């Protein structure tokens, strides 16, 4: 009875945009926390589930009460759901330059498949809380009247068979999209310029951000805009499915929209007005990442035997969740090598810099997460591997081993996709630095060439990606070398790439036991949200693992020792030259 009352309360809060935080509805219905030697112990026999709805797959990690991974699972969109005919989880529009979308119904069906698989492996009733990560910036458009469908799901049917008519837009713009340059410029102009928008919302206008995407829909497809009752991020969309109601947008992921006042953690009227009318009511409320979105919907309790008290904690972006899963502290830096490459850290005072993305700290009530994002990550590494290493990682690594550091002055810029940082169009650019001795840039000139030998192409790609990261981190004023550098993402299992990171950054390189830190971070945040709920207020995340980190699946290890400092100094010179060339390319070809 109490339970049903709370479920209805959660739905009402969510539907009518009332503020809901972990502390707002506080009733102890779950096992108790115990305090031991400065940390909280989670109750024995409880499980915490974290998802990651990324570009190419839906992943899951399950943590036990000791924060040890007990199960992982994944659903690959292209392979497990081939009827959507996506490539790498996306559709590239051949007619509209830069338009890249994914079908939201595919994410719904991926959840069906994932839960069918997990229910065969685990007793889902032991899961006390669930959270998730999702690709940042993707947006989902719920058609007028869809709340009714979402809140009355029939447990005898799959989700995909019930939500087919729920969307006003059947193709969601995703983070890879770059079709809104015009809208970005108009929004920046309306708020007083790129820097003004950056200071207000944490980022200048970016094509993939939700604000410019919404403005485009409003300008070009007004009927769709008016037929939309709720706009979710991919993160809050997946959370909505699990609570059977519209989940709030998390403040950290919400900062990736060009719509939120980064300091107040509230929608900014100025930014909303620069985007589209009546937008605030379509967005609903923001909530902190540790808040409870609601209890799991009866649909999942009935169909998959989840405990009806299972809490859904706010979902957030994949990068913020990785930051949580890597247990980053101020002064640490992480490089995530995935579909996108990202570099991020935590700071109290972010410097205004147009290249960076600033979000509220996803694991604290104060401070900021600062991030750089590259669109040409693993897909570009695979492309270069296919062109110059016969499609084999072994040959790719052999090329890296047989070429000297600094690549005899060969520098490459490889953009298979329109790049975010720097904002350059598709294209490969190669240069050889003449007269480079490694001691100064005096007399060094760059000569543009068409192609290198195959091994040098591979080294130019990897060195180029890492030099760009080092240069832009330096521009951001972040601590270099960092206190701890943690490399994560698929390519972090490649030792040759890790060795290049150590040489170029000139510091030790750490890795974590599993490269997919986003679902792990989500599972950790599920436990954190549950703990805050139990305590009735925010509790520092570290209270979950302080003093026992090495016994958990969160512990990082030293993988490669710092490279030679003389070599790192030579890389610093090449980096300066590279950034000079990059700035020139942006002036000549850039989208800005
Ligand atoms: C971050 C970004 C990407 C996506 C990838 O700003 O666009 O890292 O989050 O999923």
Coordinates of C-alpha atoms and ligand atoms in Angstrom, one line a residue:
X1 CA 0.0 0.0 0.0
X2 CA 2.8 2.4 1.1
X3 CA 4.7 1.3 -1.9
X4 CA 2.0 1.9 -4.4
X5 CA 1.4 5.4 -2.8
X6 CA 5.1 6.2 -3.3
X7 CA 5.0 4.9 -6.9
X8 CA 2.1 7.2 -7.7
X9 CA 3.9 10.1 -5.9
X10 CA 7.0 9.6 -8.0
X11 CA 4.9 9.5 -11.2
X12 CA 3.1 12.7 -10.2
X13 CA 6.3 14.5 -9.3
X14 CA 7.8 13.6 -12.6
X15 CA 4.7 14.2 -14.7
X16 CA 3.8 17.6 -13.3
X17 CA 7.4 18.8 -13.1
X18 CA 7.6 19.0 -9.3
X19 CA 11.0 19.0 -7.8
X20 CA 12.0 15.5 -6.5
X21 CA 15.3 14.8 -4.8
X22 CA 16.5 11.9 -2.8
X23 CA 15.6 13.6 0.4
X24 CA 12.1 14.6 -0.7
X25 CA 10.5 11.3 -0.1
X26 CA 12.3 9.4 2.5
X27 CA 11.0 6.2 3.8
X28 CA 13.1 3.2 4.9
X29 CA 11.9 0.2 3.0
X30 CA 15.3 -1.4 2.2
X31 CA 18.1 -3.0 4.2
X32 CA 20.2 -0.7 6.4
X33 CA 23.7 0.7 5.8
X34 CA 26.3 0.1 8.4
X35 CA 29.3 2.4 9.1
X36 CA 32.7 0.8 9.4
X37 CA 36.2 2.4 9.7
X38 CA 35.2 5.6 8.0
X39 CA 33.2 4.1 5.1
X40 CA 29.7 2.7 4.7
X41 CA 29.2 -1.0 4.1
X42 CA 26.4 -1.9 1.8
X43 CA 24.1 -4.6 3.0
X44 CA 25.2 -8.2 2.2
X45 CA 23.6 -9.9 -0.7
X46 CA 22.5 -6.7 -2.4
X47 CA 23.3 -5.9 -6.0
X48 CA 23.6 -2.6 -7.9
X49 CA 23.0 -2.5 -11.7
X50 CA 24.6 0.1 -14.1
X51 CA 23.9 0.4 -17.8
X52 CA 25.6 2.3 -20.6
X53 CA 23.4 3.1 -23.6
X54 CA 26.3 4.1 -25.9
X55 CA 26.6 4.8 -29.6
X56 CA 27.1 1.1 -30.6
X57 CA 25.7 -1.0 -27.8
X58 CA 23.8 -1.2 -24.5
X59 CA 26.1 -2.5 -21.8
X60 CA 25.5 -3.6 -18.2
X61 CA 27.7 -4.1 -15.2
X62 CA 26.5 -5.5 -11.8
X63 CA 28.3 -4.7 -8.6
X64 CA 27.9 -6.6 -5.4
X65 CA 27.9 -5.1 -1.9
X66 CA 31.7 -5.1 -1.9
X67 CA 31.8 -3.1 -5.1
X68 CA 33.1 -6.1 -7.1
X69 CA 31.7 -6.8 -10.6
X70 CA 29.7 -10.0 -10.5
X71 CA 28.2 -9.8 -14.1
X72 CA 28.5 -7.9 -17.3
X73 CA 26.4 -8.1 -20.4
X74 CA 26.0 -6.3 -23.7
X75 CA 23.6 -5.9 -26.6
X76 CA 25.3 -4.7 -29.8
X77 CA 22.9 -2.7 -32.0
X78 CA 24.2 -3.7 -35.4
X79 CA 24.6 -7.4 -34.6
X80 CA 21.9 -8.2 -32.1
X81 CA 19.3 -5.9 -33.6
X82 CA 20.1 -6.0 -37.3
X83 CA 16.6 -5.1 -38.4
X84 CA 17.3 -1.5 -37.6
X85 CA 20.0 -1.6 -40.3
X86 CA 22.3 0.8 -38.4
X87 CA 26.0 1.0 -39.0
X88 CA 27.9 1.5 -35.8
X89 CA 24.5 2.1 -34.1
X90 CA 23.7 5.2 -36.3
X91 CA 22.3 6.3 -39.6
X92 CA 24.3 8.8 -41.7
X93 CA 22.0 10.9 -43.8
X94 CA 23.4 10.8 -47.4
X95 CA 21.3 13.9 -48.3
X96 CA 22.0 16.3 -45.3
X97 CA 25.6 17.0 -44.6
X98 CA 26.5 16.1 -41.0
X99 CA 23.1 14.7 -40.1
X100 CA 23.7 11.6 -37.9
X101 CA 20.8 10.0 -36.0
X102 CA 19.7 6.8 -34.3
X103 CA 16.2 5.3 -33.8
X104 CA 15.1 5.6 -30.2
X105 CA 13.0 2.4 -30.6
X106 CA 16.2 0.5 -31.0
X107 CA 17.3 1.6 -27.6
X108 CA 13.9 0.5 -26.2
X109 CA 14.3 -2.9 -27.8
X110 CA 17.9 -3.2 -26.6
X111 CA 16.5 -2.8 -23.0
X112 CA 14.1 -5.6 -23.7
X113 CA 16.9 -7.9 -24.9
X114 CA 19.3 -6.9 -22.2
X115 CA 16.7 -7.6 -19.4
X116 CA 15.8 -11.0 -21.0
X117 CA 19.5 -11.9 -21.0
X118 CA 20.2 -10.6 -17.4
X119 CA 17.2 -12.3 -16.0
X120 CA 18.6 -15.7 -17.2
X121 CA 21.9 -15.1 -15.4
X122 CA 20.9 -13.2 -12.2
X123 CA 18.3 -13.1 -9.5
X124 CA 17.1 -9.6 -10.4
X125 CA 15.2 -9.4 -7.1
X126 CA 18.5 -8.8 -5.4
X127 CA 19.1 -5.5 -7.2
X128 CA 18.3 -2.7 -4.9
X129 CA 19.1 0.2 -7.2
X130 CA 19.8 0.9 -10.9
X131 CA 21.4 3.8 -12.7
X132 CA 22.8 4.3 -16.1
X133 CA 25.0 6.1 -18.5
X134 CA 24.1 7.2 -22.0
X135 CA 25.8 8.9 -24.9
X136 CA 25.7 12.6 -24.1
X137 CA 23.7 15.2 -26.1
X138 CA 21.4 12.7 -28.0
X139 CA 17.7 13.8 -27.6
X140 CA 14.4 11.9 -27.7
X141 CA 11.1 13.5 -28.6
X142 CA 8.0 12.0 -26.9
X143 CA 4.8 12.6 -28.8
X144 CA 1.8 14.4 -27.2
X145 CA -0.1 11.8 -25.1
X146 CA 2.8 9.4 -24.7
X147 CA 2.9 9.7 -20.9
X148 CA -0.2 7.5 -20.9
X149 CA 1.5 4.7 -22.8
X150 CA 4.6 5.0 -20.7
X151 CA 2.8 4.8 -17.4
X152 CA 0.5 1.9 -18.3
X153 CA 2.9 -0.7 -19.8
X154 CA 1.5 -4.2 -20.1
X155 CA 3.9 -6.7 -18.6
X156 CA 2.8 -9.4 -21.0
X157 CA 4.3 -7.5 -23.9
X158 CA 7.8 -6.4 -24.8
X159 CA 8.5 -2.6 -24.5
X160 CA 9.2 -2.3 -28.2
X161 CA 5.8 -3.6 -29.1
X162 CA 4.1 -0.9 -26.9
X163 CA 6.2 2.2 -27.6
X164 CA 6.3 2.2 -31.4
X165 CA 3.9 5.2 -31.5
X166 CA 5.4 7.1 -28.6
X167 CA 7.8 9.4 -30.5
X168 CA 7.1 12.6 -32.5
X169 CA 10.5 12.1 -34.1
X170 CA 11.5 8.5 -35.0
X171 CA 15.2 9.4 -35.5
X172 CA 16.9 11.0 -32.6
X173 CA 19.8 13.4 -33.3
X174 CA 22.9 12.1 -31.5
X175 CA 26.3 13.3 -30.4
X176 CA 27.9 12.7 -33.8
X177 CA 25.5 15.0 -35.6
X178 CA 27.0 18.2 -37.0
X179 CA 24.1 19.6 -39.0
X180 CA 23.2 22.6 -36.9
X181 CA 26.1 25.1 -37.5
X182 CA 23.6 27.8 -38.5
X183 CA 21.5 27.3 -35.3
X184 CA 24.7 27.4 -33.2
X185 CA 25.7 30.8 -34.6
X186 CA 22.2 32.2 -34.1
X187 CA 22.0 31.0 -30.5
X188 CA 25.5 32.5 -29.7
X189 CA 24.5 35.8 -31.3
X190 CA 21.2 35.9 -29.3
X191 CA 23.0 35.5 -25.9
X192 CA 25.8 37.9 -26.7
X193 CA 28.5 35.7 -28.2
X194 CA 30.3 32.4 -27.9
X195 CA 32.2 33.3 -24.7
X196 CA 29.0 34.6 -23.1
X197 CA 27.2 31.4 -23.8
X198 CA 30.2 29.4 -22.6
X199 CA 30.3 31.3 -19.3
X200 CA 26.5 30.9 -18.9
X201 CA 26.0 27.3 -19.9
X202 CA 29.5 25.7 -19.7
X203 CA 30.0 25.5 -23.4
X204 CA 29.9 27.6 -26.5
X205 CA 27.2 26.4 -29.0
X206 CA 28.0 22.9 -30.3
X207 CA 26.2 21.3 -33.2
X208 CA 25.5 18.1 -31.3
X209 CA 24.1 19.9 -28.2
X210 CA 20.3 19.7 -27.6
X211 CA 19.7 23.5 -27.8
X212 CA 20.8 23.9 -31.4
X213 CA 19.1 20.6 -32.3
X214 CA 15.8 21.8 -30.8
X215 CA 16.1 25.1 -32.5
X216 CA 16.6 23.3 -35.9
X217 CA 13.5 21.2 -35.3
X218 CA 11.5 24.3 -34.3
X219 CA 12.7 26.2 -37.4
X220 CA 12.4 23.4 -39.9
X221 CA 9.7 21.0 -38.6
X222 CA 7.4 23.1 -36.4
X223 CA 4.6 20.5 -36.4
X224 CA 7.0 18.0 -34.8
X225 CA 8.0 20.5 -32.1
X226 CA 4.3 21.2 -31.3
X227 CA 3.5 17.5 -31.3
X228 CA 6.2 16.9 -28.6
X229 CA 5.1 16.8 -24.9
X230 CA 8.6 15.9 -23.5
X231 CA 12.1 16.2 -24.7
X232 CA 14.5 13.7 -22.9
X233 CA 18.2 13.2 -23.2
X234 CA 19.1 9.6 -24.0
X235 CA 20.0 9.3 -20.3
X236 CA 16.7 10.6 -18.9
X237 CA 14.9 8.6 -21.7
X238 CA 16.2 5.3 -20.5
X239 CA 15.5 6.3 -16.9
X240 CA 12.0 7.2 -17.9
X241 CA 11.4 3.7 -19.3
X242 CA 12.5 2.2 -16.0
X243 CA 10.2 4.3 -13.8
X244 CA 7.3 4.3 -16.3
X245 CA 7.1 8.1 -16.1
X246 CA 9.1 11.0 -17.3
X247 CA 12.4 11.1 -15.4
X248 CA 14.1 14.5 -14.7
X249 CA 17.2 15.4 -16.7
X250 CA 20.4 15.1 -14.5
X251 CA 22.2 18.3 -13.9
X252 CA 25.5 17.1 -15.2
X253 CA 24.2 15.6 -18.5
X254 CA 21.8 18.6 -18.6
X255 CA 24.8 20.9 -18.9
X256 CA 25.5 19.3 -22.4
X257 CA 22.5 21.1 -23.9
X258 CA 23.5 24.8 -24.0
X259 CA 20.3 25.4 -22.0
X260 CA 21.3 25.2 -18.3
X261 CA 22.9 27.9 -16.1
X262 CA 26.0 26.1 -15.1
X263 CA 26.4 27.9 -11.8
X264 CA 22.8 27.8 -10.7
X265 CA 22.2 24.3 -12.0
X266 CA 18.8 25.6 -13.4
X267 CA 17.5 26.2 -16.9
X268 CA 18.6 29.6 -18.1
X269 CA 15.8 31.8 -19.4
X270 CA 18.2 33.6 -21.7
X271 CA 19.3 30.4 -23.3
X272 CA 15.8 29.0 -23.5
X273 CA 14.6 32.1 -25.2
X274 CA 17.5 31.9 -27.7
X275 CA 16.4 28.4 -28.6
X276 CA 12.6 27.9 -28.9
X277 CA 9.3 29.0 -27.3
X278 CA 7.6 27.0 -24.5
X279 CA 10.7 24.9 -24.1
X280 CA 11.0 24.7 -20.4
X281 CA 7.7 22.8 -20.0
X282 CA 8.9 20.3 -22.6
X283 CA 12.1 19.7 -20.7
X284 CA 10.7 19.2 -17.2
X285 CA 12.8 19.7 -14.1
X286 CA 16.5 19.1 -13.5
X287 CA 17.7 16.8 -10.6
X288 CA 21.1 16.1 -9.1
X289 CA 22.8 12.9 -10.2
X290 CA 22.5 11.3 -6.8
X291 CA 18.7 11.8 -6.7
X292 CA 16.1 9.0 -6.9
X293 CA 14.1 9.2 -10.2
X294 CA 11.5 6.8 -8.8
X295 CA 10.8 3.2 -8.0
X296 CA 11.1 0.7 -10.8
X297 CA 7.8 0.6 -12.7
X298 CA 5.5 -2.3 -11.9
X299 CA 6.0 -3.5 -15.5
X300 CA 9.6 -4.7 -14.7
X301 CA 8.7 -6.1 -11.3
X302 CA 6.0 -8.2 -12.9
X303 CA 7.8 -9.2 -16.1
X304 CA 11.4 -9.7 -14.8
X305 CA 10.8 -10.2 -11.0
X306 CA 12.6 -7.1 -9.9
X307 CA 11.9 -6.1 -6.3
X308 CA 9.2 -3.5 -6.5
X309 CA 11.3 -1.4 -4.0
X310 CA 14.2 -1.2 -6.4
X311 CA 15.2 2.4 -6.8
X312 CA 16.1 4.0 -10.1
X313 CA 18.8 6.7 -9.6
X314 CA 19.1 9.5 -12.1
X315 CA 20.9 8.4 -15.3
X316 CA 23.7 10.6 -16.5
X317 CA 26.1 10.9 -19.4
X318 CA 28.7 8.3 -20.2
X319 CA 31.7 10.6 -19.6
X320 CA 30.4 11.8 -16.2
X321 CA 29.8 8.2 -15.2
X322 CA 33.3 7.2 -16.3
X323 CA 34.6 9.9 -14.1
X324 CA 32.7 8.4 -11.2
X325 CA 33.8 4.8 -12.1
X326 CA 37.5 5.9 -12.2
X327 CA 37.2 7.5 -8.8
X328 CA 38.9 10.7 -10.1
X329 CA 40.0 13.4 -7.7
X330 CA 41.0 17.0 -8.3
X331 CA 44.4 17.1 -10.1
X332 CA 43.8 13.7 -11.8
X333 CA 43.2 13.4 -15.5
X334 CA 41.5 10.7 -17.5
X335 CA 41.8 9.9 -21.2
X336 CA 38.9 7.8 -22.5
X337 CA 39.6 6.2 -25.9
X338 CA 36.3 5.0 -27.2
X339 CA 34.0 5.8 -30.1
X340 CA 34.7 9.4 -29.1
X341 CA 37.9 10.2 -27.4
X342 CA 37.5 12.4 -24.4
X343 CA 39.9 13.9 -21.8
X344 CA 38.5 15.0 -18.5
X345 CA 39.2 16.1 -14.9
X346 CA 37.7 17.9 -12.0
X347 CA 38.3 21.5 -11.0
X348 CA 36.9 24.1 -8.6
X349 CA 37.4 27.0 -10.9
X350 CA 37.2 26.2 -14.6
X351 CA 38.9 28.8 -16.9
X352 CA 36.8 30.2 -19.6
X353 CA 38.0 28.5 -22.7
X354 CA 35.9 28.0 -25.8
X355 CA 37.3 24.6 -26.6
X356 CA 36.2 23.0 -23.3
X357 CA 32.9 21.6 -22.0
X358 CA 32.2 22.4 -18.4
X359 CA 29.6 20.3 -16.5
X360 CA 28.7 20.2 -12.8
X361 CA 30.8 17.7 -10.9
X362 CA 28.7 14.4 -11.3
X363 CA 29.7 13.0 -7.9
X364 CA 29.6 16.1 -5.8
X365 CA 27.3 19.0 -5.0
X366 CA 30.1 21.5 -5.8
X367 CA 32.9 21.8 -8.3
X368 CA 33.0 21.1 -12.1
X369 CA 34.0 18.5 -14.6
X370 CA 36.0 19.9 -17.5
X371 CA 36.2 17.9 -20.7
X372 CA 37.6 18.0 -24.2
X373 CA 35.9 15.9 -26.9
X374 CA 37.2 14.4 -30.1
X375 CA 34.8 12.8 -32.6
X376 CA 37.6 11.0 -34.4
X377 CA 38.3 8.3 -31.9
X378 CA 38.1 4.5 -32.4
X379 CA 36.3 4.6 -35.8
X380 CA 39.2 6.7 -37.2
X381 CA 41.8 4.4 -35.6
X382 CA 40.0 1.5 -37.2
X383 CA 39.9 3.3 -40.5
X384 CA 43.7 3.9 -40.5
X385 CA 44.2 0.3 -39.3
X386 CA 42.2 -0.9 -42.4
X387 CA 44.1 1.4 -44.8
X388 CA 47.6 0.9 -43.5
X389 CA 47.7 -2.2 -41.4
X390 CA 45.6 -4.7 -43.4
X391 CA 42.8 -4.4 -40.9
X392 CA 44.9 -6.0 -38.2
X393 CA 45.7 -4.6 -34.7
X394 CA 48.8 -6.8 -34.6
X395 CA 50.2 -5.2 -37.7
X396 CA 49.1 -1.8 -36.4
X397 CA 51.1 -2.4 -33.2
X398 CA 54.0 -3.7 -35.1
X399 CA 54.1 -0.4 -37.0
X400 CA 54.0 1.5 -33.7
X401 CA 56.9 -0.6 -32.4
X402 CA 59.1 -0.3 -35.5
X403 CA 58.8 3.5 -35.9
X404 CA 60.7 5.9 -33.7
X405 CA 59.1 8.3 -31.2
X406 CA 58.5 11.7 -32.8
X407 CA 58.1 9.8 -36.2
X408 CA 61.1 11.6 -37.8
X409 CA 59.0 14.8 -37.8
X410 CA 56.0 13.3 -39.6
X411 CA 52.8 14.9 -38.4
X412 CA 49.2 13.9 -39.3
X413 CA 45.7 15.2 -38.9
X414 CA 43.1 12.5 -39.5
X415 CA 39.5 13.5 -39.7
X416 CA 37.3 10.7 -41.0
X417 CA 34.3 12.5 -39.4
X418 CA 33.8 16.3 -39.1
X419 CA 35.9 16.9 -36.0
X420 CA 34.7 18.7 -32.9
X421 CA 38.2 19.7 -31.6
X422 CA 39.4 21.4 -33.7
X423 CA 36.2 22.2 -35.7
X424 CA 37.5 20.9 -39.0
X425 CA 35.7 19.1 -41.8
X426 CA 36.4 15.5 -43.0
X427 CA 40.0 15.3 -44.5
X428 CA 43.5 14.0 -43.9
X429 CA 46.4 16.5 -43.7
X430 CA 50.1 15.4 -43.5
X431 CA 53.3 17.4 -42.9
X432 CA 57.0 16.7 -42.5
X433 CA 58.9 18.9 -40.2
X434 CA 62.2 19.8 -42.0
X435 CA 65.3 20.7 -39.9
X436 CA 63.8 19.4 -36.7
X437 CA 66.5 18.3 -34.3
X438 CA 64.4 18.1 -31.2
X439 CA 66.1 21.0 -29.5
X440 CA 64.3 24.0 -30.8
X441 CA 61.8 25.1 -33.5
X442 CA 64.3 27.6 -35.0
X443 CA 64.5 27.0 -38.7
X444 CA 61.9 24.3 -38.6
X445 CA 59.5 24.4 -41.6
X446 CA 56.6 22.1 -42.4
X447 CA 56.2 20.6 -45.8
X448 CA 52.7 19.3 -46.8
X449 CA 52.8 15.8 -48.3
X450 CA 50.2 13.4 -49.8
X451 CA 51.0 10.3 -47.9
X452 CA 53.6 8.6 -45.6
X453 CA 54.8 5.0 -45.6
X454 CA 52.3 2.7 -43.8
X455 CA 54.1 2.4 -40.5
X456 CA 54.6 6.2 -40.3
X457 CA 50.8 6.7 -41.0
X458 CA 49.9 4.6 -38.0
X459 CA 52.4 6.5 -35.7
X460 CA 51.3 9.9 -37.0
X461 CA 47.7 9.1 -36.2
X462 CA 48.4 8.0 -32.6
X463 CA 51.0 10.7 -31.8
X464 CA 48.7 13.3 -33.5
X465 CA 45.7 12.3 -31.3
X466 CA 47.7 12.4 -28.1
X467 CA 49.7 15.6 -28.9
X468 CA 46.4 17.3 -29.6
X469 CA 45.1 16.2 -26.2
X470 CA 48.2 17.4 -24.4
X471 CA 48.1 20.8 -26.2
X472 CA 44.5 21.4 -25.5
X473 CA 44.7 20.3 -21.8
X474 CA 47.6 22.8 -21.5
X475 CA 45.4 25.6 -23.0
X476 CA 42.7 24.7 -20.4
X477 CA 45.2 25.4 -17.6
X478 CA 44.7 21.9 -16.1
X479 CA 47.5 20.4 -14.0
X480 CA 50.2 18.8 -16.3
X481 CA 51.5 16.3 -15.7
X482 CA 48.5 15.3 -13.7
X483 CA 48.6 13.7 -10.2
X484 CA 47.3 10.5 -11.7
X485 CA 46.6 9.8 -15.4
X486 CA 44.1 7.1 -16.0
X487 CA 43.4 5.8 -19.5
X488 CA 40.2 4.0 -20.1
X489 CA 38.0 2.9 -23.1
X490 CA 38.5 0.1 -25.6
X491 CA 41.9 1.2 -26.8
X492 CA 43.3 1.3 -23.3
X493 CA 44.0 -2.4 -23.6
X494 CA 46.5 -1.6 -26.3
X495 CA 50.0 -1.5 -24.7
X496 CA 51.6 0.3 -27.6
X497 CA 49.1 3.1 -27.4
X498 CA 49.6 3.3 -23.6
X499 CA 53.4 3.5 -24.1
X500 CA 52.8 6.5 -26.5
X501 CA 50.6 8.2 -23.8
X502 CA 53.4 7.8 -21.2
X503 CA 56.0 9.3 -23.6
X504 CA 53.9 12.2 -24.8
X505 CA 52.5 13.2 -21.4
X506 CA 55.8 12.3 -19.6
X507 CA 54.1 10.6 -16.7
X508 CA 53.0 7.3 -15.3
X509 CA 49.9 5.8 -17.0
X510 CA 47.3 4.0 -15.0
X511 CA 44.5 1.7 -16.2
X512 CA 41.4 0.1 -14.7
X513 CA 40.6 -3.7 -14.8
X514 CA 37.8 -3.2 -17.2
X515 CA 37.9 -0.7 -20.1
X516 CA 34.2 0.1 -19.9
X517 CA 34.1 2.5 -17.0
X518 CA 30.8 4.0 -18.0
X519 CA 28.5 1.1 -16.9
X520 CA 30.7 0.5 -13.9
X521 CA 30.5 4.1 -12.9
X522 CA 26.7 3.9 -13.3
X523 CA 26.5 0.9 -11.0
X524 CA 28.6 2.7 -8.5
X525 CA 26.3 5.7 -8.8
X526 CA 23.4 3.4 -8.3
X527 CA 24.9 2.4 -5.0
X528 CA 25.7 6.0 -4.2
X529 CA 22.2 7.2 -4.9
X530 CA 20.8 4.4 -2.8
X531 CA 23.1 5.3 0.1
X532 CA 22.1 9.0 -0.1
X533 CA 18.5 7.9 -0.1
X534 CA 19.1 5.7 3.0
X535 CA 20.9 8.6 4.8
X536 CA 18.3 11.1 3.7
X537 CA 20.9 13.5 2.4
X538 CA 24.0 13.7 0.2
X539 CA 26.9 11.6 1.3
X540 CA 30.4 11.9 -0.4
X541 CA 30.8 9.1 -3.0
X542 CA 34.2 8.2 -1.4
X543 CA 32.3 6.9 1.7
X544 CA 31.5 3.9 -0.3
X545 CA 35.1 2.8 -1.0
X546 CA 37.6 4.8 1.1
X547 CA 40.1 2.5 2.7
X548 CA 39.1 -0.5 0.7
X549 CA 39.5 0.6 -2.9
X550 CA 42.0 -2.1 -3.7
X551 CA 39.5 -4.8 -2.9
X552 CA 36.9 -3.4 -5.3
X553 CA 36.6 -3.5 -9.1
X554 CA 37.3 0.3 -9.1
X555 CA 41.0 0.1 -8.3
X556 CA 43.3 1.4 -11.0
X557 CA 46.8 0.0 -11.5
X558 CA 50.1 1.4 -12.8
X559 CA 50.4 0.1 -16.4
X560 CA 53.3 2.0 -17.9
X561 CA 56.0 4.1 -16.2
X562 CA 56.6 7.7 -17.1
X563 CA 58.5 8.1 -20.3
X564 CA 61.9 9.7 -20.7
X565 CA 61.6 13.5 -19.7
X566 CA 63.9 14.5 -22.5
X567 CA 61.6 12.8 -25.0
X568 CA 58.6 14.5 -23.4
X569 CA 60.3 17.9 -23.8
X570 CA 60.9 17.1 -27.5
X571 CA 57.3 16.2 -27.9
X572 CA 56.4 19.6 -26.3
X573 CA 58.2 21.3 -29.2
X574 CA 56.4 19.2 -31.8
X575 CA 53.2 20.0 -30.0
X576 CA 53.7 23.7 -30.4
X577 CA 54.3 23.3 -34.1
X578 CA 51.3 21.0 -34.4
X579 CA 49.0 23.6 -32.7
X580 CA 50.3 26.3 -35.0
X581 CA 49.4 24.2 -38.1
X582 CA 46.0 23.3 -36.5
X583 CA 45.2 26.9 -35.9
X584 CA 46.0 27.7 -39.5
X585 CA 43.8 24.8 -40.7
X586 CA 40.9 26.1 -38.6
X587 CA 41.3 29.6 -40.1
X588 CA 41.4 28.2 -43.6
X589 CA 38.8 25.4 -43.4
X590 CA 37.1 25.6 -40.0
X591 CA 33.4 25.7 -39.4
X592 CA 33.6 28.7 -37.1
Ligands
LIG1 C1 30.7 14.1 -25.2 C2 30.4 13.5 -26.4 C3 30.7 12.0 -26.6 C4 29.5 11.2 -26.3 C5 29.8 9.7 -26.7 O1 30.5 15.5 -25.2 O2 29.9 14.1 -27.3 O3 31.8 11.7 -25.8 O4 29.1 11.3 -25.0 O5 28.9 8.8 -26.2

